[in-house]
Coordinates of C-alpha atoms in Angstrom, one line a residue:
X97 CA 26.1 9.5 -7.9
X98 CA 25.6 5.9 -7.6
X99 CA 23.3 4.8 -4.3
X100 CA 25.4 1.9 -2.8
X101 CA 23.5 -1.3 -2.5
X102 CA 21.4 -2.3 0.3
X103 CA 23.5 -4.5 3.0
X104 CA 22.1 -8.0 3.2
X105 CA 20.2 -7.7 6.7
X106 CA 19.2 -10.5 8.4
X107 CA 15.8 -9.0 9.6
X108 CA 14.8 -9.4 5.8
X109 CA 15.1 -13.2 5.6
X110 CA 13.1 -16.2 5.8
X111 CA 14.1 -19.0 7.7
X112 CA 14.6 -21.1 4.4
X113 CA 16.5 -18.3 3.4
X114 CA 18.9 -18.6 6.2
X115 CA 18.8 -22.5 6.3
X116 CA 20.2 -22.3 2.3
X117 CA 23.1 -19.8 3.5
X118 CA 24.1 -22.6 6.4
X119 CA 23.5 -25.5 4.2
X120 CA 26.3 -23.4 1.6
X121 CA 28.5 -23.2 4.8
X122 CA 28.2 -26.7 5.1
X123 CA 26.5 -26.3 8.6
X124 CA 24.1 -28.6 10.1
X125 CA 20.4 -27.4 9.9
X126 CA 20.2 -26.8 13.5
X127 CA 22.4 -23.6 13.2
X128 CA 20.0 -21.9 11.2
X129 CA 17.3 -22.5 13.6
X130 CA 19.6 -20.9 16.0
X131 CA 20.2 -18.0 13.8
X132 CA 16.5 -17.3 13.1
X133 CA 16.0 -17.2 17.3
X134 CA 19.0 -14.7 18.1
X135 CA 17.9 -12.4 14.8
X136 CA 13.9 -12.2 15.8
X137 CA 13.0 -13.8 19.4
X138 CA 16.2 -12.6 20.5
X139 CA 16.7 -9.3 18.7
X140 CA 20.6 -9.6 18.8
X141 CA 22.2 -6.4 17.7
X142 CA 25.3 -8.1 17.3
X143 CA 27.2 -11.5 15.9
X144 CA 29.4 -11.6 19.0
X145 CA 25.9 -11.7 21.1
X146 CA 25.1 -15.4 19.5
X147 CA 27.3 -17.1 21.9
X148 CA 26.1 -20.7 21.0
X149 CA 27.2 -20.2 17.3
X150 CA 30.9 -21.2 16.7
X151 CA 33.4 -18.0 16.1
X152 CA 34.4 -19.3 12.9
X153 CA 30.3 -19.3 11.9
X154 CA 29.8 -15.9 13.2
X155 CA 32.7 -14.6 11.4
X156 CA 31.5 -16.2 8.1
X157 CA 28.0 -14.8 8.4
X158 CA 29.7 -11.3 9.5
X159 CA 31.2 -10.9 5.8
X160 CA 28.0 -11.6 4.2
X161 CA 25.1 -10.0 6.3
X162 CA 24.4 -7.2 9.1
X163 CA 22.3 -7.5 11.9
X164 CA 20.9 -3.5 11.3
X165 CA 21.0 -1.7 8.8
X166 CA 20.0 2.1 10.2
X167 CA 20.5 4.1 13.4
X168 CA 18.0 6.6 15.1
X169 CA 19.1 10.2 14.5
X170 CA 16.2 11.8 16.2
X171 CA 13.5 11.3 18.3
X172 CA 10.8 14.3 19.0
X173 CA 8.0 13.9 21.3
X174 CA 8.1 12.1 24.8
X175 CA 6.7 8.5 26.3
X176 CA 3.2 10.1 27.0
X177 CA 2.7 11.3 23.6
X178 CA 3.1 10.8 19.7
X179 CA 6.9 10.4 18.8
X180 CA 8.6 10.9 15.6
X181 CA 11.8 8.9 15.0
X182 CA 14.2 10.0 12.3
X183 CA 16.0 6.9 10.9
X184 CA 19.4 7.0 9.5
X185 CA 20.0 4.6 6.5
X186 CA 23.2 2.8 5.3
X187 CA 23.2 5.1 2.5
X188 CA 22.6 8.5 4.5
X189 CA 19.5 9.0 3.2
X190 CA 16.6 9.2 5.9
X191 CA 13.2 7.8 6.8
X192 CA 10.8 8.6 9.1
X193 CA 8.5 6.3 11.3
X194 CA 5.8 7.5 14.3
X195 CA 4.9 5.8 17.2
X196 CA 1.5 6.8 18.6
X197 CA 0.1 5.8 21.9
X198 CA -3.5 4.9 23.0
X199 CA -6.3 5.4 20.6
X200 CA -9.6 4.5 19.8
X201 CA -9.6 1.8 17.2
X202 CA -9.3 2.9 13.8
X203 CA -8.5 0.1 11.7
X204 CA -10.9 -2.7 13.4
X205 CA -10.6 -4.6 16.3
X206 CA -10.0 -3.8 20.0
X207 CA -8.6 -0.2 20.9
X208 CA -5.2 0.3 19.8
X209 CA -2.4 0.7 22.3
X210 CA 0.8 1.3 20.3
X211 CA 0.7 2.1 16.7
X212 CA 3.7 2.4 15.0
X213 CA 3.3 4.4 11.2
X214 CA 5.9 2.6 9.3
X215 CA 7.6 4.0 6.0
X216 CA 8.1 1.8 2.7
X217 CA 10.1 4.2 0.3
X218 CA 12.9 6.8 0.8
X219 CA 10.4 9.7 -0.5
X220 CA 7.6 9.2 -2.9
X221 CA 6.9 9.4 -6.3
X222 CA 3.3 9.8 -6.5
X223 CA 3.1 13.7 -5.5
X224 CA -0.1 14.0 -3.0
X225 CA -0.5 17.6 -3.1
X226 CA -0.9 17.4 0.9
X227 CA 2.2 15.4 1.9
X228 CA 5.5 16.6 2.2
X229 CA 7.1 12.7 1.6
X230 CA 6.9 13.6 -1.8
X231 CA 8.4 17.0 -1.9
X232 CA 11.9 16.1 -2.9
X233 CA 10.7 13.4 -5.0
X234 CA 11.4 9.5 -4.9
X235 CA 14.7 8.3 -4.1
X236 CA 14.6 4.4 -3.7
X237 CA 12.7 1.6 -2.4
X238 CA 13.1 0.2 1.1
X239 CA 14.2 -3.5 1.7
X240 CA 12.1 -5.8 3.8
X241 CA 15.1 -5.7 6.2
X242 CA 14.6 -1.7 6.5
X243 CA 11.4 -1.9 6.8
X244 CA 11.3 -4.8 9.7
X245 CA 14.0 -3.0 11.1
X246 CA 11.9 0.1 12.0
X247 CA 10.0 -1.6 14.3
X248 CA 12.8 -3.6 15.7
X249 CA 14.3 -0.5 16.0
X250 CA 11.5 1.7 18.2
X251 CA 10.6 -1.3 20.3
X252 CA 14.0 -1.3 21.7
X253 CA 14.3 2.7 22.2
X254 CA 10.8 2.8 23.6
X255 CA 11.1 -0.6 25.8
X256 CA 7.5 -1.5 24.9
X257 CA 5.9 -3.7 22.6
X258 CA 4.1 -2.2 19.1
X259 CA 0.7 -3.8 19.0
X260 CA -0.4 -2.3 15.3
X261 CA 1.1 -1.3 12.4
X262 CA -0.2 1.0 9.8
X263 CA 2.2 1.3 6.3
X264 CA 1.2 4.7 5.9
X265 CA 4.4 6.6 6.7
X266 CA 6.7 7.9 3.9
X267 CA 6.5 6.1 0.5
X268 CA 3.5 4.1 -1.5
X269 CA 3.3 0.6 -0.1
X270 CA 1.7 -0.8 -2.9
X271 CA 4.5 0.7 -5.3
X272 CA 7.1 -1.7 -3.4
X273 CA 4.9 -4.6 -3.2
X274 CA 7.4 -7.4 -3.1
X275 CA 9.5 -6.2 -0.2
X276 CA 6.1 -4.4 1.5
X277 CA 4.5 -8.1 1.5
X278 CA 8.0 -10.1 2.5
X279 CA 8.3 -7.7 5.3
X280 CA 4.8 -8.5 6.3
X281 CA 5.3 -11.9 6.5
X282 CA 8.1 -11.9 8.4
X283 CA 5.9 -9.6 11.0
X284 CA 3.2 -11.8 11.1
X285 CA 5.3 -15.2 11.6
X286 CA 5.6 -16.8 15.0
X287 CA 9.5 -17.3 14.4
X288 CA 9.4 -13.8 13.0
X289 CA 8.1 -10.3 15.0
X290 CA 4.5 -11.9 15.7
X291 CA 2.1 -9.1 14.9
X292 CA -1.1 -10.4 13.9
X293 CA -2.1 -9.7 10.4
X294 CA -5.3 -7.9 11.4
X295 CA -3.1 -5.5 13.4
X296 CA -1.7 -4.2 10.2
X297 CA -3.3 -2.1 7.4
X298 CA -1.7 -0.8 4.4
X299 CA -2.5 2.3 2.7
X300 CA -2.3 3.1 -0.3
X301 CA -2.9 6.3 -2.7
X302 CA -5.5 4.3 -5.3
X303 CA -3.1 1.9 -7.2
X304 CA -6.0 -0.1 -8.5
X305 CA -4.0 -3.5 -10.1
X306 CA -2.0 -3.6 -6.9
X307 CA -5.1 -3.4 -4.6
X308 CA -6.4 -6.4 -6.5
X309 CA -3.1 -8.0 -6.4
X310 CA -3.3 -7.3 -2.4
X311 CA -6.5 -9.3 -2.2
X312 CA -5.2 -12.3 -3.3
X313 CA -2.6 -12.0 -0.7
X314 CA -3.1 -14.6 1.8
X315 CA -2.8 -12.8 4.7
X316 CA -5.9 -10.9 6.5
X317 CA -4.4 -7.3 6.7
X318 CA -6.5 -4.6 6.6
X319 CA -6.6 -1.5 3.8
X320 CA -7.1 1.9 4.0
X321 CA -7.6 4.0 1.0
X322 CA -6.0 7.5 0.7
X323 CA -9.1 8.8 -0.8
X324 CA -9.0 13.0 -0.1
X325 CA -11.7 13.8 -2.7
X326 CA -15.1 12.1 -3.4
X327 CA -15.2 13.2 -6.9
X328 CA -12.6 13.0 -9.5
X329 CA -12.5 16.5 -10.1
X330 CA -11.6 17.3 -6.6
X331 CA -9.3 14.3 -6.3
X332 CA -7.2 15.3 -9.1
X333 CA -6.4 18.4 -7.6
X334 CA -4.9 16.6 -4.2
X335 CA -3.9 13.2 -5.8
X336 CA -2.2 13.2 -8.9
X337 CA -2.5 9.2 -9.5
X338 CA -6.4 9.9 -10.1
X339 CA -5.7 10.9 -13.6
X340 CA -4.0 7.3 -13.8
X341 CA -6.7 5.5 -11.7
X342 CA -9.9 7.0 -11.5
X343 CA -12.3 6.6 -8.9
X344 CA -14.3 4.2 -11.4
X345 CA -11.4 1.9 -12.1
X346 CA -10.2 2.8 -8.0
X347 CA -13.8 1.2 -6.7
X348 CA -14.0 -1.7 -9.1
X349 CA -10.7 -2.7 -7.3
X350 CA -12.3 -2.2 -4.0
X351 CA -15.2 -4.1 -5.2
X352 CA -12.9 -7.4 -5.8
X353 CA -11.2 -6.6 -2.7
X354 CA -14.9 -6.6 -1.1
X355 CA -15.3 -10.0 -2.3
X356 CA -11.9 -11.7 -1.0
X357 CA -12.1 -10.2 2.5
X358 CA -14.3 -9.8 5.4
X359 CA -12.8 -6.6 7.1
X360 CA -14.2 -3.2 6.3
X361 CA -12.3 -0.6 4.4
X362 CA -11.3 2.4 5.6
X363 CA -10.9 5.4 3.6
X364 CA -8.6 8.5 5.0
X365 CA -9.9 12.0 4.2
X366 CA -7.4 14.9 5.0
X367 CA -9.9 17.8 5.2
X368 CA -8.5 20.6 3.6
X369 CA -9.9 24.4 3.6
X370 CA -11.7 25.6 0.4
X371 CA -10.3 22.2 -1.2
X372 CA -12.6 19.3 -0.4
X373 CA -14.3 20.5 2.8
X374 CA -17.7 21.4 1.2
X375 CA -21.1 19.8 2.1
X376 CA -21.3 18.4 -1.3
X377 CA -18.5 16.6 -0.8
X378 CA -19.3 15.2 2.4
X379 CA -22.4 13.9 0.6
X380 CA -20.4 12.4 -2.1
X381 CA -17.9 10.7 0.3
X382 CA -21.0 9.4 2.3
X383 CA -22.9 7.7 -1.1
X384 CA -19.4 5.9 -1.9
X385 CA -18.5 4.9 1.7
X386 CA -21.8 3.1 1.6
X387 CA -21.4 1.7 -1.8
X388 CA -17.8 0.0 -0.8
X389 CA -18.8 -0.7 3.0
X390 CA -16.1 1.6 4.2
X391 CA -15.3 3.4 7.6
X392 CA -14.0 6.9 7.0
X393 CA -11.4 8.4 8.9
X394 CA -11.4 12.5 9.1
X395 CA -8.1 14.2 9.6
X396 CA -7.9 18.0 9.7
X397 CA -5.1 19.1 7.5
X398 CA -1.6 19.1 9.1
X399 CA 0.5 22.0 8.1
X400 CA 3.4 21.4 5.9
X401 CA 6.2 23.9 5.2
X402 CA 6.1 25.0 1.8
X403 CA 2.4 24.3 1.1
X404 CA -0.3 26.7 1.3
X405 CA -3.4 24.5 2.1
X406 CA -4.7 25.0 5.5
X407 CA -6.9 23.0 7.7
X408 CA -10.7 24.0 8.4
X409 CA -12.0 25.4 11.1
X410 CA -13.5 23.1 13.7
X411 CA -17.2 24.0 13.0
X412 CA -16.6 23.1 9.2
X413 CA -15.1 19.9 10.2
X414 CA -17.9 18.9 12.9
X415 CA -20.6 19.6 9.9
X416 CA -18.4 17.4 7.5
X417 CA -18.7 14.9 10.1
X418 CA -22.4 15.4 10.7
X419 CA -23.1 14.6 7.0
X420 CA -21.5 11.5 7.1
X421 CA -22.7 10.0 10.3
X422 CA -26.5 11.3 9.3
X423 CA -25.9 9.2 6.3
X424 CA -25.3 5.9 8.4
X425 CA -21.4 6.1 7.7
X426 CA -19.3 5.1 10.6
X427 CA -16.6 7.6 10.6
X428 CA -14.5 9.5 13.0
X429 CA -12.8 12.8 13.2
X430 CA -9.2 12.4 14.1
X431 CA -7.6 16.1 15.5
X432 CA -4.4 14.7 14.6
X433 CA -1.7 13.8 17.4
X434 CA 1.6 15.1 16.9
X435 CA 0.9 18.4 15.1
X436 CA 3.6 20.2 17.3
X437 CA 6.6 17.8 16.3
X438 CA 5.8 17.9 12.4
X439 CA 4.4 14.5 12.5
X440 CA 2.7 14.8 8.8
X441 CA 4.6 12.3 6.8
X442 CA 8.3 13.4 5.6
X443 CA 8.7 16.9 7.4
X444 CA 11.3 15.7 9.8
X445 CA 13.5 14.0 7.1
X446 CA 13.1 17.0 4.8
X447 CA 14.3 19.6 7.5
X448 CA 17.7 17.0 7.8
X449 CA 18.2 16.1 4.3
X450 CA 17.6 19.8 3.2
X451 CA 20.4 20.8 6.1
X452 CA 22.7 18.3 5.1
X453 CA 22.8 19.3 1.2
X454 CA 21.3 16.2 0.3
X455 CA 18.6 18.1 -1.2
X456 CA 18.6 21.3 -2.5
X457 CA 15.5 22.7 -0.8
X458 CA 12.4 21.6 0.5
X459 CA 10.5 22.2 -2.9
X460 CA 13.2 21.4 -5.4
X461 CA 13.1 22.9 -9.0
X462 CA 13.1 19.4 -10.3
X463 CA 11.5 16.6 -8.2
X464 CA 11.6 12.9 -9.0
X465 CA 8.1 12.2 -9.4
X466 CA 6.0 9.8 -11.7
X467 CA 3.0 12.1 -11.2
X468 CA 0.1 9.8 -12.4
X469 CA 2.1 7.1 -11.0
X470 CA 3.3 4.0 -12.1
X471 CA 2.7 0.2 -11.7

C-alpha cells in the first residue's frame, strides 16, 4: 500500500519559504510576517484564527498547507510524572514523544526542568537489540513539520513550556539528517519555537560520517552516543550498526567532533544483565570515556515485551558505576523514569499498531531493517 504524501505543514517552513508563497500569491511581504507570527508565536491551530489575514488569502493557504498534521491519540502518566504521548500521523501511523519532569542535568547546563524526548522516524531501521522502536522495522522519515509539531502538541496539552529537547525517541536522527537539522533550526530560531541550541541533544547509534557532518552544523547542539558496548565484540551483540561503523571509526568521528565543539559528549550506556554489565566492560568504558572527554549516563535496561533481556541487580549497577567514578569519569546512574508506563522507545506505538492490524505482531517475521545501517 502506497503511503500518502505528507501534507505541507507550516510548522516546518522557514520565513523565507513562507515569503516565497506570498510573493507567488501576489501578496505584500508584511502578510508573510503575519503568518509566521500566527504559526509560531501565537501557535494558531486553524486558519480561521488568523484574523488579520484576508479571508481569500486564508482560503488560498488552506488549499496548500496545514497548521497541524497529527493528533494526540493517547497519554500515559500524569502531570507530576513522566508522560508518554502517542501521536497519530496523517497516514494513520504512530510515533511517541515523552515529557520528563525535573531531572539532574544530564546533558550539560543547569538542571533540566521539562525535557521532551522527540521522535525522528516512524520505526527505525537500525535494529538495536534492546529497543522496541525497530521491532516492526522502518516505515518512513518524519518531516521537519512533524518533528516540530511534537513540541507544539505537547506544550499545548501540558500547558507548560518545554525547556530541553533530546532527539532519542523513535528513530535514528542522523538517518533523517536534513529534516532533523531543519527542525532544529526552526526550534532554535527567535521567530520559531525559541529553544536554545545548547538545550537540544541529538542521540545517534553511531553513524560516523553523519557525526562529522553534524560537527560542521552551525548551531551549538549537544551530541549523545548510544554506545552500550565498550568493545566491538560486545557492542555488535547489541548494536548492528557497529558492523558498518565500528568503534575505531566511531571514535575517529568523535575526535573530529571534539575538534569542532566545546561541549562535552555524552555516552548512553544501557546496562543489560549478563550482556554488557561486567566489570571488564566498565573498565573499557572508562578508558573510552576519558579518551573522548565524555560523560556517561548509565541506564538500567527497561523491559520490552518480546525481548528476553533483563536489567542487572542494583548491586551490579552500583559496582559498574563505581569503576567509572573511581577512574575519574563523570557518570550518572539513571534508574529509568517511566518504567511503569512502557516508556522505553516504541512500546506504546507497537501495542497500538498491533491492535489496529497495521503490523502483524510485535516481532514480525519480516522486518524492514538495514541491519548494519545506511548512510
